[in-house]
């Protein structure tokens, strides 16, 4: 891929707009690396040899010298020490974030229900938490304490008893902020492992690490492939892609604010994507200049520049209403509506992971302290999936109860359908109970 | 695998019980066929050549002579004709089932919500339906009209506008019951295609078949592998395994009824699994005899016998309370509680796809007319997943709104966390809006 030197500029009035927009929509932002065979081999090794395989992989890939299974776990005392190491301002901010995340997610708790219908059949469903959840936290630069809160707190709110975190410590380097966040979020076990071997250990269990029922959290290509492969043995969350922001803004905004918003996601990764849609061409130019200017001062300048030039875009539309179908086709992870009447626009939009309403709601508040979850669907998957929630850590059991009378009312139809499908034993299990 | 000649008998009082139960729990019921490369090739072909590839695959695998894209669709007139062909008793039974399924699933509709918290931040979420859902229906013997209802009706209740069904017609043989069910369930398009090529067409779209956002429904190894591979481009439901029933019964039941229930799932597939747990050893023997006797008269005798002998089990426990931990470890797709006080037992059980309460609730009513969904988690996945519901066809968008005051209250913590994570542009997008 040729690196671009400026973001795409699209004009919805232009003749070639549909072609340009389609190109933007389908532009590959990630090069798929096929690690499936390597990952399958690691998973098979962990299934066969348990702790020994996990230790061998960890010593090899993370350059550690673990001697036995007792070295896998990061003990509670280390979590306490890590928390003591974190500056108090940061710790207070983490606590505020944790409280707000907990309060919002508590409102997501689903209701069990039960009713008796006119046929006399009692029907319902009951929600319950999974027994154990595994949380993958990447090592290195992408290890974010905020992500620990966002993944662990919904599990705790759902009522999950074991919340197990795995985090690699390459060359033995621990991230105190991540450990402090784990302590704050109520994580019950932490292991210093990563990669496919960590996912395999969580899914299949070892002598030291009891298996979990659901694995969540972002990771590299190996982790993503491993999650895909263990899906079925355990549940998994979505496969996260690089982050995205789409800002719909009118000309009444401060260009510097909107530029800052676009850069807040561009700085994540060279594959991140920041898009502005506006009905004001002059404002579009001002934002473009503001982004260029702010890029000069940014510590993550190289990353943000690569993202903005390669995948960024500025789209001008005749009116804000024309933004609606474009937003739905992009189905962005994050959508900011920096306009006078954001509700009118939001009501017409069908596909977005999260919507940030109005000029004073920069997307970054959602990354940390709004209370909503920052694990959101990427790569247009907001068309069919949702951000992480307590529901990801719960499951529903259906309940059915008939008595002789109500079975007498609905049973004959079941027998008729079983007959039609050639499933004789299905029909018999009902008919033996009829006419008693 | 050596075919067994009788089901396993386990006694919880026996010394080797734990080993026997663990063996039962981990017994492989399906031989995994690796068709990943074949499937990847088919998907790539459909992506590259669209309709032409779908037609070529269909003519080859289903032995048809489709001449062009216009032959792919089964027109509405055929659906009408199919419905006219179905005996009225069957059609009435399908209608009753459809009405009851719709009524139950209407109660699952989730609530959008919004509130302003004490910091003045407005938070909420909004549920909306996916635009288009694809429903895979297998051809041949496993083509069940009841499954068409169970997959399509929740999509329609959720508000999905396009519900697209694909069903292979090997050698041109159509199943009028399946087509009649599609008509009844409000399926909007039907295509005569199957296998990986159908999944690829639904996920990536062709000139004739517009892409969908979510694909549901059971299929063979090719279909399962294809769903796994397109996951991310579209959403998918669970990967369904062979069906299961676990009956917990006391000695007060008619052994013939319980035997019929066990056989109702055994007749599905040689890999199906039927298990009885009882506190009455004499009753266990009676059920074993009743199963053997009923097997003699069953049209699907070979299938049911293979399933019952290879994977069936009868477990005796000292008391019904001892069944609870065993049930949770099995996490069955279907659980029948044929006991005097089923509620007391149900309250203590954590993991099951659906629970059928009491002596007059054979599992088969749930397959057809109870109203609950018969697409349920198999292979112990009830530990972490749920039956199909309207939620599978909907997604949630988070909503956040700050004004200058509320951003002033929570913004500084966001800036502190962004700083701690080294994400300067995140912090700036908040701090530029503070102190105005």
PDB file of C-alpha atoms in Angstrom, chain A residues 89-90 93-94 96-97 100 104 107-108 113 115 117 119 121 123-131 144-147 177 212-214 228-229 231-239 254 256-258 260-261 263-265 267-268 294 297-300 336 342-343 346-347 349-357 359-365 367-373 376 379 381-389 391-392 394-404 407 409-411 413-414 416-418 420-426 428-430 432-433 436, chain B residues 89-90 93-94 96-97 100 104 107-108 113 115 117 119 121 123-131 144-147 177 212-214 228-229 231-239 254 256-258 260-261 263-265 267-268 294 297-300 336 342-343 346-347 349-357 359-365 367-373 376 379 381-389 391-392 394-404 407 409-411 413-414 416-418 420-426 428-430 432-433 436:
ATOM      1  CA  UNK A  89      -4.658  11.662  41.129  1.00  0.00           C
ATOM      2  CA  UNK A  90      -4.640   8.719  38.704  1.00  0.00           C
ATOM      3  CA  UNK A  93      -9.647   9.096  38.411  1.00  0.00           C
ATOM      4  CA  UNK A  94      -9.699   5.296  38.102  1.00  0.00           C
ATOM      5  CA  UNK A  96     -14.439   7.687  39.576  1.00  0.00           C
ATOM      6  CA  UNK A  97     -14.403   5.777  36.290  1.00  0.00           C
ATOM      7  CA  UNK A 100     -19.578   5.405  36.963  1.00  0.00           C
ATOM      8  CA  UNK A 104     -24.387   2.516  34.295  1.00  0.00           C
ATOM      9  CA  UNK A 107     -29.048  -0.482  34.860  1.00  0.00           C
ATOM     10  CA  UNK A 108     -28.483  -3.081  32.147  1.00  0.00           C
ATOM     11  CA  UNK A 113     -40.077 -13.205  33.467  1.00  0.00           C
ATOM     12  CA  UNK A 115     -46.515 -15.741  32.728  1.00  0.00           C
ATOM     13  CA  UNK A 117     -51.045 -17.744  28.726  1.00  0.00           C
ATOM     14  CA  UNK A 119     -53.966 -21.966  26.934  1.00  0.00           C
ATOM     15  CA  UNK A 121     -49.213 -22.941  29.619  1.00  0.00           C
ATOM     16  CA  UNK A 123     -43.847 -19.773  30.026  1.00  0.00           C
ATOM     17  CA  UNK A 124     -40.861 -17.691  30.980  1.00  0.00           C
ATOM     18  CA  UNK A 125     -37.174 -17.219  31.041  1.00  0.00           C
ATOM     19  CA  UNK A 126     -34.580 -16.770  33.727  1.00  0.00           C
ATOM     20  CA  UNK A 127     -31.297 -14.873  33.419  1.00  0.00           C
ATOM     21  CA  UNK A 128     -28.188 -16.034  35.258  1.00  0.00           C
ATOM     22  CA  UNK A 129     -24.506 -15.192  35.230  1.00  0.00           C
ATOM     23  CA  UNK A 130     -21.769 -17.402  33.824  1.00  0.00           C
ATOM     24  CA  UNK A 131     -19.663 -19.039  36.517  1.00  0.00           C
ATOM     25  CA  UNK A 144      -4.912   0.174  29.121  1.00  0.00           C
ATOM     26  CA  UNK A 145      -6.174   0.206  32.716  1.00  0.00           C
ATOM     27  CA  UNK A 146      -9.426   1.698  31.433  1.00  0.00           C
ATOM     28  CA  UNK A 147      -9.971  -1.471  29.396  1.00  0.00           C
ATOM     29  CA  UNK A 177      -1.738   0.776  36.426  1.00  0.00           C
ATOM     30  CA  UNK A 212     -13.606 -20.191  32.329  1.00  0.00           C
ATOM     31  CA  UNK A 213     -16.875 -20.045  30.412  1.00  0.00           C
ATOM     32  CA  UNK A 214     -16.425 -16.803  28.496  1.00  0.00           C
ATOM     33  CA  UNK A 228     -12.063 -17.784  17.130  1.00  0.00           C
ATOM     34  CA  UNK A 229     -10.743 -21.344  17.509  1.00  0.00           C
ATOM     35  CA  UNK A 231     -15.365 -20.383  20.319  1.00  0.00           C
ATOM     36  CA  UNK A 232     -17.869 -23.107  21.152  1.00  0.00           C
ATOM     37  CA  UNK A 233     -15.808 -24.535  24.017  1.00  0.00           C
ATOM     38  CA  UNK A 234     -16.263 -21.116  25.629  1.00  0.00           C
ATOM     39  CA  UNK A 235     -18.111 -17.984  24.627  1.00  0.00           C
ATOM     40  CA  UNK A 236     -16.150 -15.056  23.223  1.00  0.00           C
ATOM     41  CA  UNK A 237     -16.856 -11.392  22.708  1.00  0.00           C
ATOM     42  CA  UNK A 238     -16.435  -9.732  19.347  1.00  0.00           C
ATOM     43  CA  UNK A 239     -13.122  -9.723  17.481  1.00  0.00           C
ATOM     44  CA  UNK A 254     -14.622  25.389  16.991  1.00  0.00           C
ATOM     45  CA  UNK A 256      -9.774  22.990  17.004  1.00  0.00           C
ATOM     46  CA  UNK A 257     -12.240  20.962  19.084  1.00  0.00           C
ATOM     47  CA  UNK A 258     -13.303  18.811  16.155  1.00  0.00           C
ATOM     48  CA  UNK A 260      -8.819  17.169  18.584  1.00  0.00           C
ATOM     49  CA  UNK A 261     -11.682  14.663  18.450  1.00  0.00           C
ATOM     50  CA  UNK A 263      -6.989  12.887  16.441  1.00  0.00           C
ATOM     51  CA  UNK A 264      -8.142  11.200  19.652  1.00  0.00           C
ATOM     52  CA  UNK A 265      -8.819   8.043  17.680  1.00  0.00           C
ATOM     53  CA  UNK A 267      -3.476   8.340  17.756  1.00  0.00           C
ATOM     54  CA  UNK A 268      -4.527   4.789  18.725  1.00  0.00           C
ATOM     55  CA  UNK A 294      -2.196  19.799  16.136  1.00  0.00           C
ATOM     56  CA  UNK A 297       2.635  18.884  18.652  1.00  0.00           C
ATOM     57  CA  UNK A 298       1.407  15.359  19.306  1.00  0.00           C
ATOM     58  CA  UNK A 299       3.567  12.837  21.154  1.00  0.00           C
ATOM     59  CA  UNK A 300       2.066  10.026  19.073  1.00  0.00           C
ATOM     60  CA  UNK A 336     -20.131  12.350  17.495  1.00  0.00           C
ATOM     61  CA  UNK A 342     -28.233  16.208  17.831  1.00  0.00           C
ATOM     62  CA  UNK A 343     -31.393  14.338  18.894  1.00  0.00           C
ATOM     63  CA  UNK A 346     -29.653  10.606  16.246  1.00  0.00           C
ATOM     64  CA  UNK A 347     -33.282   9.548  15.883  1.00  0.00           C
ATOM     65  CA  UNK A 349     -29.507   6.970  12.493  1.00  0.00           C
ATOM     66  CA  UNK A 350     -29.754   3.191  12.742  1.00  0.00           C
ATOM     67  CA  UNK A 351     -26.185   1.891  13.019  1.00  0.00           C
ATOM     68  CA  UNK A 352     -23.525   3.121  15.473  1.00  0.00           C
ATOM     69  CA  UNK A 353     -21.770   1.572  18.455  1.00  0.00           C
ATOM     70  CA  UNK A 354     -22.119   4.705  20.570  1.00  0.00           C
ATOM     71  CA  UNK A 355     -23.442   8.195  19.878  1.00  0.00           C
ATOM     72  CA  UNK A 356     -21.976  11.264  21.589  1.00  0.00           C
ATOM     73  CA  UNK A 357     -24.534  14.029  21.516  1.00  0.00           C
ATOM     74  CA  UNK A 359     -20.727  19.967  21.182  1.00  0.00           C
ATOM     75  CA  UNK A 360     -19.615  19.221  24.745  1.00  0.00           C
ATOM     76  CA  UNK A 361     -19.426  15.442  24.448  1.00  0.00           C
ATOM     77  CA  UNK A 362     -16.023  14.496  23.066  1.00  0.00           C
ATOM     78  CA  UNK A 363     -15.787  10.780  22.383  1.00  0.00           C
ATOM     79  CA  UNK A 364     -12.938  10.414  24.886  1.00  0.00           C
ATOM     80  CA  UNK A 365     -15.322  10.859  27.841  1.00  0.00           C
ATOM     81  CA  UNK A 367     -13.391   5.959  26.739  1.00  0.00           C
ATOM     82  CA  UNK A 368     -12.998   6.684  30.439  1.00  0.00           C
ATOM     83  CA  UNK A 369     -15.626   8.185  32.650  1.00  0.00           C
ATOM     84  CA  UNK A 370     -19.036   8.502  31.021  1.00  0.00           C
ATOM     85  CA  UNK A 371     -19.990   5.098  32.432  1.00  0.00           C
ATOM     86  CA  UNK A 372     -20.920   3.498  29.107  1.00  0.00           C
ATOM     87  CA  UNK A 373     -18.646   0.753  27.824  1.00  0.00           C
ATOM     88  CA  UNK A 376     -17.689  -1.270  20.962  1.00  0.00           C
ATOM     89  CA  UNK A 379     -15.368  -2.419  11.126  1.00  0.00           C
ATOM     90  CA  UNK A 381     -20.142  -4.535  12.795  1.00  0.00           C
ATOM     91  CA  UNK A 382     -22.421  -2.048  14.602  1.00  0.00           C
ATOM     92  CA  UNK A 383     -24.857  -3.150  11.881  1.00  0.00           C
ATOM     93  CA  UNK A 384     -25.365  -6.347  13.863  1.00  0.00           C
ATOM     94  CA  UNK A 385     -23.577  -6.178  17.206  1.00  0.00           C
ATOM     95  CA  UNK A 386     -23.427  -4.117  20.363  1.00  0.00           C
ATOM     96  CA  UNK A 387     -20.925  -2.838  22.863  1.00  0.00           C
ATOM     97  CA  UNK A 388     -19.900  -5.011  25.786  1.00  0.00           C
ATOM     98  CA  UNK A 389     -22.548  -5.198  28.514  1.00  0.00           C
ATOM     99  CA  UNK A 391     -25.596  -9.423  28.927  1.00  0.00           C
ATOM    100  CA  UNK A 392     -22.263 -10.730  27.627  1.00  0.00           C
ATOM    101  CA  UNK A 394     -25.203 -13.798  31.390  1.00  0.00           C
ATOM    102  CA  UNK A 395     -27.370 -16.392  29.714  1.00  0.00           C
ATOM    103  CA  UNK A 396     -31.048 -17.133  29.558  1.00  0.00           C
ATOM    104  CA  UNK A 397     -32.822 -20.396  30.409  1.00  0.00           C
ATOM    105  CA  UNK A 398     -36.297 -20.903  28.930  1.00  0.00           C
ATOM    106  CA  UNK A 399     -39.012 -22.278  31.210  1.00  0.00           C
ATOM    107  CA  UNK A 400     -42.106 -24.220  30.118  1.00  0.00           C
ATOM    108  CA  UNK A 401     -44.777 -25.882  32.242  1.00  0.00           C
ATOM    109  CA  UNK A 402     -47.883 -27.716  31.072  1.00  0.00           C
ATOM    110  CA  UNK A 403     -50.452 -29.569  33.105  1.00  0.00           C
ATOM    111  CA  UNK A 404     -52.756 -32.255  31.747  1.00  0.00           C
ATOM    112  CA  UNK A 407     -51.046 -30.177  27.235  1.00  0.00           C
ATOM    113  CA  UNK A 409     -54.898 -27.991  24.309  1.00  0.00           C
ATOM    114  CA  UNK A 410     -51.543 -27.569  22.557  1.00  0.00           C
ATOM    115  CA  UNK A 411     -50.284 -31.171  22.452  1.00  0.00           C
ATOM    116  CA  UNK A 413     -50.645 -29.693  17.219  1.00  0.00           C
ATOM    117  CA  UNK A 414     -47.199 -30.862  18.410  1.00  0.00           C
ATOM    118  CA  UNK A 416     -49.288 -33.256  14.026  1.00  0.00           C
ATOM    119  CA  UNK A 417     -46.058 -31.395  13.366  1.00  0.00           C
ATOM    120  CA  UNK A 418     -43.882 -34.255  14.620  1.00  0.00           C
ATOM    121  CA  UNK A 420     -45.243 -34.146   9.366  1.00  0.00           C
ATOM    122  CA  UNK A 421     -41.522 -34.013  10.111  1.00  0.00           C
ATOM    123  CA  UNK A 422     -41.259 -37.792  10.400  1.00  0.00           C
ATOM    124  CA  UNK A 423     -40.188 -37.608  14.042  1.00  0.00           C
ATOM    125  CA  UNK A 424     -42.349 -40.343  15.514  1.00  0.00           C
ATOM    126  CA  UNK A 425     -40.760 -40.451  18.968  1.00  0.00           C
ATOM    127  CA  UNK A 426     -41.284 -36.710  19.363  1.00  0.00           C
ATOM    128  CA  UNK A 428     -45.199 -40.233  21.039  1.00  0.00           C
ATOM    129  CA  UNK A 429     -43.689 -38.359  24.000  1.00  0.00           C
ATOM    130  CA  UNK A 430     -46.686 -36.031  23.743  1.00  0.00           C
ATOM    131  CA  UNK A 432     -48.704 -40.923  25.599  1.00  0.00           C
ATOM    132  CA  UNK A 433     -49.649 -38.104  27.957  1.00  0.00           C
ATOM    133  CA  UNK A 436     -55.322 -39.965  30.409  1.00  0.00           C
TER     134      UNK A 436
ATOM    135  CA  UNK B  89     -54.310 -30.328   9.753  1.00  0.00           C
ATOM    136  CA  UNK B  90     -50.571 -29.723   9.348  1.00  0.00           C
ATOM    137  CA  UNK B  93     -50.702 -26.890  13.502  1.00  0.00           C
ATOM    138  CA  UNK B  94     -48.030 -24.719  11.859  1.00  0.00           C
ATOM    139  CA  UNK B  96     -50.830 -22.434  16.009  1.00  0.00           C
ATOM    140  CA  UNK B  97     -47.085 -22.877  16.475  1.00  0.00           C
ATOM    141  CA  UNK B 100     -47.491 -19.023  19.995  1.00  0.00           C
ATOM    142  CA  UNK B 104     -43.723 -15.476  23.425  1.00  0.00           C
ATOM    143  CA  UNK B 107     -42.365 -10.430  25.328  1.00  0.00           C
ATOM    144  CA  UNK B 108     -38.606 -10.520  24.790  1.00  0.00           C
ATOM    145  CA  UNK B 113     -33.462   3.623  28.293  1.00  0.00           C
ATOM    146  CA  UNK B 115     -31.444   8.910  32.363  1.00  0.00           C
ATOM    147  CA  UNK B 117     -27.214  11.092  36.584  1.00  0.00           C
ATOM    148  CA  UNK B 119     -23.209  14.649  37.585  1.00  0.00           C
ATOM    149  CA  UNK B 121     -24.524  13.486  32.326  1.00  0.00           C
ATOM    150  CA  UNK B 123     -26.727   8.332  29.516  1.00  0.00           C
ATOM    151  CA  UNK B 124     -28.710   5.642  27.824  1.00  0.00           C
ATOM    152  CA  UNK B 125     -28.967   3.033  25.193  1.00  0.00           C
ATOM    153  CA  UNK B 126     -31.232   2.394  22.280  1.00  0.00           C
ATOM    154  CA  UNK B 127     -32.123  -0.991  20.775  1.00  0.00           C
ATOM    155  CA  UNK B 128     -32.734  -1.391  17.065  1.00  0.00           C
ATOM    156  CA  UNK B 129     -33.146  -4.267  14.635  1.00  0.00           C
ATOM    157  CA  UNK B 130     -30.575  -5.347  12.079  1.00  0.00           C
ATOM    158  CA  UNK B 131     -31.549  -4.423   8.527  1.00  0.00           C
ATOM    159  CA  UNK B 144     -37.746 -28.988   9.523  1.00  0.00           C
ATOM    160  CA  UNK B 145     -40.566 -26.496   8.995  1.00  0.00           C
ATOM    161  CA  UNK B 146     -40.609 -25.916  12.748  1.00  0.00           C
ATOM    162  CA  UNK B 147     -37.031 -24.624  12.499  1.00  0.00           C
ATOM    163  CA  UNK B 177     -43.663 -27.875   4.284  1.00  0.00           C
ATOM    164  CA  UNK B 212     -27.453  -9.611   5.084  1.00  0.00           C
ATOM    165  CA  UNK B 213     -26.149  -8.527   8.485  1.00  0.00           C
ATOM    166  CA  UNK B 214     -26.734 -11.691  10.494  1.00  0.00           C
ATOM    167  CA  UNK B 228     -17.250 -19.335  11.453  1.00  0.00           C
ATOM    168  CA  UNK B 229     -15.229 -17.850   8.592  1.00  0.00           C
ATOM    169  CA  UNK B 231     -18.137 -14.140  11.429  1.00  0.00           C
ATOM    170  CA  UNK B 232     -17.124 -10.490  11.699  1.00  0.00           C
ATOM    171  CA  UNK B 233     -18.334  -9.574   8.220  1.00  0.00           C
ATOM    172  CA  UNK B 234     -21.760 -10.554   9.526  1.00  0.00           C
ATOM    173  CA  UNK B 235     -23.033 -11.743  12.870  1.00  0.00           C
ATOM    174  CA  UNK B 236     -23.778 -15.436  13.340  1.00  0.00           C
ATOM    175  CA  UNK B 237     -25.741 -17.441  15.867  1.00  0.00           C
ATOM    176  CA  UNK B 238     -24.188 -20.315  17.751  1.00  0.00           C
ATOM    177  CA  UNK B 239     -22.696 -23.339  15.990  1.00  0.00           C
ATOM    178  CA  UNK B 254     -44.737 -43.760  34.248  1.00  0.00           C
ATOM    179  CA  UNK B 256     -43.108 -45.422  29.391  1.00  0.00           C
ATOM    180  CA  UNK B 257     -43.481 -41.628  29.413  1.00  0.00           C
ATOM    181  CA  UNK B 258     -39.875 -41.052  30.434  1.00  0.00           C
ATOM    182  CA  UNK B 260     -40.577 -41.772  25.181  1.00  0.00           C
ATOM    183  CA  UNK B 261     -38.955 -38.494  26.218  1.00  0.00           C
ATOM    184  CA  UNK B 263     -36.152 -41.384  22.615  1.00  0.00           C
ATOM    185  CA  UNK B 264     -37.577 -38.104  21.336  1.00  0.00           C
ATOM    186  CA  UNK B 265     -34.056 -36.706  21.177  1.00  0.00           C
ATOM    187  CA  UNK B 267     -34.182 -40.279  17.173  1.00  0.00           C
ATOM    188  CA  UNK B 268     -32.683 -37.008  15.858  1.00  0.00           C
ATOM    189  CA  UNK B 294     -40.197 -48.748  22.395  1.00  0.00           C
ATOM    190  CA  UNK B 297     -41.445 -50.088  17.179  1.00  0.00           C
ATOM    191  CA  UNK B 298     -39.725 -46.877  16.139  1.00  0.00           C
ATOM    192  CA  UNK B 299     -39.465 -45.848  12.492  1.00  0.00           C
ATOM    193  CA  UNK B 300     -36.135 -44.209  13.179  1.00  0.00           C
ATOM    194  CA  UNK B 336     -36.957 -32.158  32.004  1.00  0.00           C
ATOM    195  CA  UNK B 342     -39.893 -29.126  39.932  1.00  0.00           C
ATOM    196  CA  UNK B 343     -39.606 -25.483  41.010  1.00  0.00           C
ATOM    197  CA  UNK B 346     -35.133 -25.598  39.010  1.00  0.00           C
ATOM    198  CA  UNK B 347     -34.277 -22.815  41.444  1.00  0.00           C
ATOM    199  CA  UNK B 349     -29.920 -25.301  38.730  1.00  0.00           C
ATOM    200  CA  UNK B 350     -27.707 -22.756  36.994  1.00  0.00           C
ATOM    201  CA  UNK B 351     -27.000 -24.120  33.517  1.00  0.00           C
ATOM    202  CA  UNK B 352     -29.593 -25.395  31.031  1.00  0.00           C
ATOM    203  CA  UNK B 353     -30.874 -24.156  27.680  1.00  0.00           C
ATOM    204  CA  UNK B 354     -34.501 -24.811  28.548  1.00  0.00           C
ATOM    205  CA  UNK B 355     -36.229 -26.398  31.530  1.00  0.00           C
ATOM    206  CA  UNK B 356     -39.474 -28.368  31.154  1.00  0.00           C
ATOM    207  CA  UNK B 357     -41.248 -28.433  34.474  1.00  0.00           C
ATOM    208  CA  UNK B 359     -44.686 -34.585  34.556  1.00  0.00           C
ATOM    209  CA  UNK B 360     -46.924 -33.148  31.841  1.00  0.00           C
ATOM    210  CA  UNK B 361     -44.290 -31.165  29.988  1.00  0.00           C
ATOM    211  CA  UNK B 362     -42.511 -33.421  27.517  1.00  0.00           C
ATOM    212  CA  UNK B 363     -39.627 -31.653  25.846  1.00  0.00           C
ATOM    213  CA  UNK B 364     -41.226 -32.064  22.419  1.00  0.00           C
ATOM    214  CA  UNK B 365     -43.850 -29.401  23.194  1.00  0.00           C
ATOM    215  CA  UNK B 367     -39.822 -28.208  19.822  1.00  0.00           C
ATOM    216  CA  UNK B 368     -43.119 -27.132  18.296  1.00  0.00           C
ATOM    217  CA  UNK B 369     -45.859 -25.295  20.093  1.00  0.00           C
ATOM    218  CA  UNK B 370     -44.888 -24.068  23.562  1.00  0.00           C
ATOM    219  CA  UNK B 371     -43.816 -20.735  22.089  1.00  0.00           C
ATOM    220  CA  UNK B 372     -40.271 -20.750  23.441  1.00  0.00           C
ATOM    221  CA  UNK B 373     -37.480 -21.162  20.909  1.00  0.00           C
ATOM    222  CA  UNK B 376     -30.892 -23.858  22.117  1.00  0.00           C
ATOM    223  CA  UNK B 379     -22.522 -29.338  23.943  1.00  0.00           C
ATOM    224  CA  UNK B 381     -22.590 -24.203  25.888  1.00  0.00           C
ATOM    225  CA  UNK B 382     -25.613 -23.400  28.068  1.00  0.00           C
ATOM    226  CA  UNK B 383     -22.871 -22.472  30.558  1.00  0.00           C
ATOM    227  CA  UNK B 384     -22.370 -19.258  28.574  1.00  0.00           C
ATOM    228  CA  UNK B 385     -25.019 -18.923  25.868  1.00  0.00           C
ATOM    229  CA  UNK B 386     -28.761 -18.755  25.403  1.00  0.00           C
ATOM    230  CA  UNK B 387     -31.436 -19.921  23.034  1.00  0.00           C
ATOM    231  CA  UNK B 388     -32.257 -17.877  19.969  1.00  0.00           C
ATOM    232  CA  UNK B 389     -34.305 -14.776  20.762  1.00  0.00           C
ATOM    233  CA  UNK B 391     -32.012 -10.079  20.903  1.00  0.00           C
ATOM    234  CA  UNK B 392     -30.077 -12.034  18.269  1.00  0.00           C
ATOM    235  CA  UNK B 394     -31.107  -6.511  17.462  1.00  0.00           C
ATOM    236  CA  UNK B 395     -28.216  -4.362  18.613  1.00  0.00           C
ATOM    237  CA  UNK B 396     -27.737  -1.637  21.153  1.00  0.00           C
ATOM    238  CA  UNK B 397     -26.349   1.857  20.584  1.00  0.00           C
ATOM    239  CA  UNK B 398     -24.962   3.677  23.646  1.00  0.00           C
ATOM    240  CA  UNK B 399     -25.897   7.320  24.114  1.00  0.00           C
ATOM    241  CA  UNK B 400     -23.899   9.942  26.020  1.00  0.00           C
ATOM    242  CA  UNK B 401     -24.532  13.672  26.384  1.00  0.00           C
ATOM    243  CA  UNK B 402     -22.551  16.197  28.403  1.00  0.00           C
ATOM    244  CA  UNK B 403     -23.006  19.915  28.630  1.00  0.00           C
ATOM    245  CA  UNK B 404     -20.304  22.370  29.695  1.00  0.00           C
ATOM    246  CA  UNK B 407     -18.122  17.865  31.294  1.00  0.00           C
ATOM    247  CA  UNK B 409     -17.344  17.590  36.556  1.00  0.00           C
ATOM    248  CA  UNK B 410     -16.206  14.367  34.899  1.00  0.00           C
ATOM    249  CA  UNK B 411     -13.778  15.686  32.256  1.00  0.00           C
ATOM    250  CA  UNK B 413     -10.704  12.495  35.438  1.00  0.00           C
ATOM    251  CA  UNK B 414     -10.792  11.580  31.748  1.00  0.00           C
ATOM    252  CA  UNK B 416      -5.915  12.264  34.063  1.00  0.00           C
ATOM    253  CA  UNK B 417      -6.534   8.745  32.744  1.00  0.00           C
ATOM    254  CA  UNK B 418      -5.604   9.699  29.175  1.00  0.00           C
ATOM    255  CA  UNK B 420      -1.680   7.977  32.497  1.00  0.00           C
ATOM    256  CA  UNK B 421      -2.247   5.884  29.376  1.00  0.00           C
ATOM    257  CA  UNK B 422      -0.046   8.125  27.240  1.00  0.00           C
ATOM    258  CA  UNK B 423      -2.936   9.071  24.973  1.00  0.00           C
ATOM    259  CA  UNK B 424      -2.377  12.815  24.710  1.00  0.00           C
ATOM    260  CA  UNK B 425      -4.902  13.514  21.963  1.00  0.00           C
ATOM    261  CA  UNK B 426      -7.618  11.786  23.993  1.00  0.00           C
ATOM    262  CA  UNK B 428      -6.761  17.209  24.603  1.00  0.00           C
ATOM    263  CA  UNK B 429     -10.190  16.532  23.099  1.00  0.00           C
ATOM    264  CA  UNK B 430     -11.574  16.923  26.616  1.00  0.00           C
ATOM    265  CA  UNK B 432      -9.921  22.051  25.038  1.00  0.00           C
ATOM    266  CA  UNK B 433     -13.566  22.094  26.123  1.00  0.00           C
ATOM    267  CA  UNK B 436     -14.467  27.989  28.584  1.00  0.00           C
TER     268      UNK B 436
END
